[in-house]
Every structure is written in C-alpha cells, then in structure tokens.
CSV table of C-alpha atoms in Angstrom, one decimal:
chain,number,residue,atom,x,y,z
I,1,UNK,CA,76.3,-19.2,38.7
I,2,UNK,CA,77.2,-22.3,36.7
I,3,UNK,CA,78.6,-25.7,37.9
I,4,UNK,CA,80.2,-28.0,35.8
I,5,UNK,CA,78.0,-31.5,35.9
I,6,UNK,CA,81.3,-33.8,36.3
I,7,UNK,CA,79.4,-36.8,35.0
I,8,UNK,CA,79.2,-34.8,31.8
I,9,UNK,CA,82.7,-33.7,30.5
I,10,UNK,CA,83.9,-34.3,26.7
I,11,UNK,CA,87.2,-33.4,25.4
I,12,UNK,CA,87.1,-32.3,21.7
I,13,UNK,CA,90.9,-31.3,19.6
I,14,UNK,CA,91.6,-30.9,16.1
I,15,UNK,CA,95.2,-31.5,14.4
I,16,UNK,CA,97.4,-31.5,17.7
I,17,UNK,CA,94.3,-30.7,19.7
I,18,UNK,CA,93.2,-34.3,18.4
I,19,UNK,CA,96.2,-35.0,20.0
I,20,UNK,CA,95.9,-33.3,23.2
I,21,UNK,CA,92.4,-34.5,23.6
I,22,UNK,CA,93.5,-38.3,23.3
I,23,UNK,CA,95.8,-38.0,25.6
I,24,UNK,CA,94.1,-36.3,28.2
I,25,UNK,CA,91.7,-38.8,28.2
I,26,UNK,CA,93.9,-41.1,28.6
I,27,UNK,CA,96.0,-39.2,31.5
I,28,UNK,CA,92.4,-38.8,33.3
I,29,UNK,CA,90.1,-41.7,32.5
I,30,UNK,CA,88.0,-40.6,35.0
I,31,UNK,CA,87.2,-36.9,34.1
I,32,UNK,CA,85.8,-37.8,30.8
I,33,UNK,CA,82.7,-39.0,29.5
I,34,UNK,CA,83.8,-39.1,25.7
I,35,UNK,CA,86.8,-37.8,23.5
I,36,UNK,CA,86.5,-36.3,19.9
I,37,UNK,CA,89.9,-36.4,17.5
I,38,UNK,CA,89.5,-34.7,14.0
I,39,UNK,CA,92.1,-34.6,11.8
I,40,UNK,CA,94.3,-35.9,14.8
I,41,UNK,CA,98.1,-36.8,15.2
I,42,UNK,CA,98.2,-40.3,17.0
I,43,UNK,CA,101.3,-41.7,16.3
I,44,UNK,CA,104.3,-39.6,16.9
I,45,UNK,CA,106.3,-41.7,15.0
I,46,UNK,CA,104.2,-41.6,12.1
I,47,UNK,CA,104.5,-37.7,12.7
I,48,UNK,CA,107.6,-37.4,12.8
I,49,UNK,CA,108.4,-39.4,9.3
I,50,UNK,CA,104.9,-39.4,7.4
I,51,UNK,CA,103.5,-35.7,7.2
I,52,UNK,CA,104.4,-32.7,4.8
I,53,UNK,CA,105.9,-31.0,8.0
I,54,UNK,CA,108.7,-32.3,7.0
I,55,UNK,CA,108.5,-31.2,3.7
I,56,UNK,CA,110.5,-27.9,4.6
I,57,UNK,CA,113.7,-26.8,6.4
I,58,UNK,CA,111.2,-24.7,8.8
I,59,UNK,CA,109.4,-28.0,9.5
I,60,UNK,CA,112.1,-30.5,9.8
I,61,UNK,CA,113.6,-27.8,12.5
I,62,UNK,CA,110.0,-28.0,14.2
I,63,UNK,CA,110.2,-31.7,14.6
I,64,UNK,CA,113.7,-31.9,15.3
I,65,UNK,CA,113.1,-29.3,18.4
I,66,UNK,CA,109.5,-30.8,19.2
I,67,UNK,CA,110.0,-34.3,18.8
I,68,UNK,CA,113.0,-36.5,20.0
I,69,UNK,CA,114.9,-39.0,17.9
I,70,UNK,CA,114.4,-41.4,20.1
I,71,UNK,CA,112.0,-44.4,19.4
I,72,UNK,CA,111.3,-45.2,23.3
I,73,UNK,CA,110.2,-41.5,23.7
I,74,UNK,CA,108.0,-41.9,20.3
I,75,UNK,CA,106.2,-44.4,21.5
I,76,UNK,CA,105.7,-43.9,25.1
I,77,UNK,CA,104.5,-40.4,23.9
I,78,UNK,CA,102.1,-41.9,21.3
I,79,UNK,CA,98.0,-41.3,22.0
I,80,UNK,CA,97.7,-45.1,20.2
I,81,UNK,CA,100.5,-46.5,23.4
I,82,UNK,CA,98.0,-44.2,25.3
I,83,UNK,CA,94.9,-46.1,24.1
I,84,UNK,CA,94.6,-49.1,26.5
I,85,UNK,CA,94.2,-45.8,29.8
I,86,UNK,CA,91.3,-44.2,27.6
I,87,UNK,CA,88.0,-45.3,29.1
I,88,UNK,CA,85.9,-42.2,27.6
I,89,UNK,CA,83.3,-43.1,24.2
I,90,UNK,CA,85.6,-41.6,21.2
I,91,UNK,CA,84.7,-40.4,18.1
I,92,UNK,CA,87.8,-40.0,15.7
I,93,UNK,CA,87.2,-37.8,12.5
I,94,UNK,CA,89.7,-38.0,9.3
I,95,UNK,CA,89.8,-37.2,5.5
I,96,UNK,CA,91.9,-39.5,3.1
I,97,UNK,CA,93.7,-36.8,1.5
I,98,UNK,CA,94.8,-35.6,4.6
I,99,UNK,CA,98.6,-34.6,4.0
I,100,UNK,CA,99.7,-32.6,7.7
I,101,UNK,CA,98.3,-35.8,9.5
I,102,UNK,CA,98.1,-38.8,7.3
I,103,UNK,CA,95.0,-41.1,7.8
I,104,UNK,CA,97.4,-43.8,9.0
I,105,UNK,CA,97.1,-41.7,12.3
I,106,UNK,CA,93.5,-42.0,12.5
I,107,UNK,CA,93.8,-45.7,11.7
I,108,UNK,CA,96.2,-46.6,14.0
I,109,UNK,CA,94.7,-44.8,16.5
I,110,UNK,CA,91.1,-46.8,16.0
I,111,UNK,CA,92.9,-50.1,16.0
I,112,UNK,CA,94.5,-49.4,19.1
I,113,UNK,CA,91.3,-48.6,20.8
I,114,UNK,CA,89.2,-51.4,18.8
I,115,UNK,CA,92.4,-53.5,20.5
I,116,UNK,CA,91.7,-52.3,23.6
I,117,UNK,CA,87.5,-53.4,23.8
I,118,UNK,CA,86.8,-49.3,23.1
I,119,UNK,CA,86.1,-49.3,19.1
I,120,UNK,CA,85.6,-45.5,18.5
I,121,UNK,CA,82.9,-44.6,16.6
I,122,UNK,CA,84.6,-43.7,12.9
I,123,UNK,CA,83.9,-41.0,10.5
I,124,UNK,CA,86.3,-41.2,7.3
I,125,UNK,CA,85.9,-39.1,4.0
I,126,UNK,CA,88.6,-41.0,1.5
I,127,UNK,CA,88.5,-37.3,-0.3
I,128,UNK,CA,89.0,-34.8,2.1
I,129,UNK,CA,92.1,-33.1,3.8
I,130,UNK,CA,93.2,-31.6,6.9
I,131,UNK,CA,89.7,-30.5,8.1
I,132,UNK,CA,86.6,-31.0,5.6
I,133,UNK,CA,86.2,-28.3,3.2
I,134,UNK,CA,83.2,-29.9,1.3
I,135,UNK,CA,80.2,-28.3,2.9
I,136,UNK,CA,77.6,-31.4,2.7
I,137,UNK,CA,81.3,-33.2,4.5
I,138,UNK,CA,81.7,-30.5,6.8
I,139,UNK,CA,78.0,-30.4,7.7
I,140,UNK,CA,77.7,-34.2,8.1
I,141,UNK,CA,81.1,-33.6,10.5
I,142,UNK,CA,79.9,-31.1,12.7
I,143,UNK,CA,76.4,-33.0,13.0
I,144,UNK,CA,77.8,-36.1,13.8
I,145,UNK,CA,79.9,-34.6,16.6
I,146,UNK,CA,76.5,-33.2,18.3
I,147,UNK,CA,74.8,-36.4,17.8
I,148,UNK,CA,77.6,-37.9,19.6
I,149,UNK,CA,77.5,-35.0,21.8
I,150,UNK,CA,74.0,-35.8,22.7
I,151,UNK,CA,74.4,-39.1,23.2
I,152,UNK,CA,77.4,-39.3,25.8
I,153,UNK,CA,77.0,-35.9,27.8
I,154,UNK,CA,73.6,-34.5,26.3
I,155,UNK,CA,70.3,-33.9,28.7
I,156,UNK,CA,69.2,-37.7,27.2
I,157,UNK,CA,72.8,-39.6,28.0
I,158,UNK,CA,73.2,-42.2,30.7
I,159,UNK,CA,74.9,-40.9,34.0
C-alpha cells in the first residue's frame, strides 16, 4: 500500500501541460509544493496571435473553437493573470527557437511571478525549440528538474 505524502506534491506539464500545471497550482495553492512548465503556453493571448498554430487553416479552426475572441476571457484564462494564486516553488523551462510556444510565454510568465515575490527558478536555451533536442540540453533539462525535484519534495526538502 502506498500513501501520498501531501507535504510532497509537484505538478510537472509540457506545451499545454506547462499550461495545465500552472494553473493548477494556482487553482490549489495549497496542494503543491512546486510547479514545473517546459516549453509552456502562459499567455493565451500570446497563443492565440504569436504561435505557428496559426500558421494553417487546421490551426486557426483549433484556436478559433479552443480559444475565444474575447480579451476579458484571454486574460482571465491566462496562467501569468493566474500567477499572483501560485504559492508552489516553479521551475519554468524554454528554448529560444521555440515556434508552437514562443519564449515570450515563458518570459511573461517569469515576470509575472518575479512580480508576484515568487521568481521561478529559469532555465533558457536561446537555440532550442519546442522541447530540447540537443542531448548535452536535454540532459542538463531533465537533471535540473530532479535537482529541483529533490530540493522541494525529495527525502532532503523542508516539510
């Protein structure tokens, strides 16, 4: 049998699971400990306007059904309007090159928690894309989410 240490829950997305993960720690700032975004969509209306989604008919029909036209709804909607609820350490992962979610997501997203008195901690490769495809990137990605693993739910991180 296995119990779930509630002192020790992280929430980890990438692309819309960035996304998802942002915003549930925000909607439950008291279930998590920390939050990890990689190659995240923040800003809806950065979405809808500043990705290659909407680069096709296919895609513009996706946003068009997904996402309303309607700035309010955008922004209420947004993980940055979200960031002032979100209590949990974050870690926010992005390439430069990134053309599905455009680093201006990531960067938003840390300035609204750095504005909040959460900075995230911030790991930014100016040459990679959605996801790190360079394996010394991709390994320094993966070990920098243990680390932060370890120190914010690990057997060594403060209750």
């Amino acid at each position: 049998k296995h119990s779930i240490d509630p002192g020790r829950i992280c929430i980890f997305g990438i692309s819309y699971g960035a996304y998802s993960a942002m915003m549930g720690a925000a909607k439950s700032p008291e279930l998590y400990r920390c939050a990890i975004g990689f190659s995240g969509v923040y800003d809806l209306n950065i979405m809808r306007s500043g990705s290659d989604i909407d680069d096709t008919s296919f895609g513009r029909a996706y946003l068009a059904e997904v996402l309303k036209d309607d700035q309010q709804w955008l922004q209420a909607n947004s993980a940055t309007t979200q960031a002032p609820h979100i209590k949990a350490k974050v870690l926010l992962i992005h390439g430069g090159e990134d053309d599905r979610t455009p680093p201006q997501h990531a960067e938003a997203m840390r300035r609204a928690l750095t504005a909040a008195g959460n900075p995230p901690q911030w790991l930014y490769k100016p040459m990679e894309g959605h996801g790190f495809f360079d394996p010394k990137n991709r390994l320094e990605a993966y070990t920098t989410i243990l680390d932060f693993l370890e120190a914010n739910i690990g057997s060594k991180s403060p209750k």
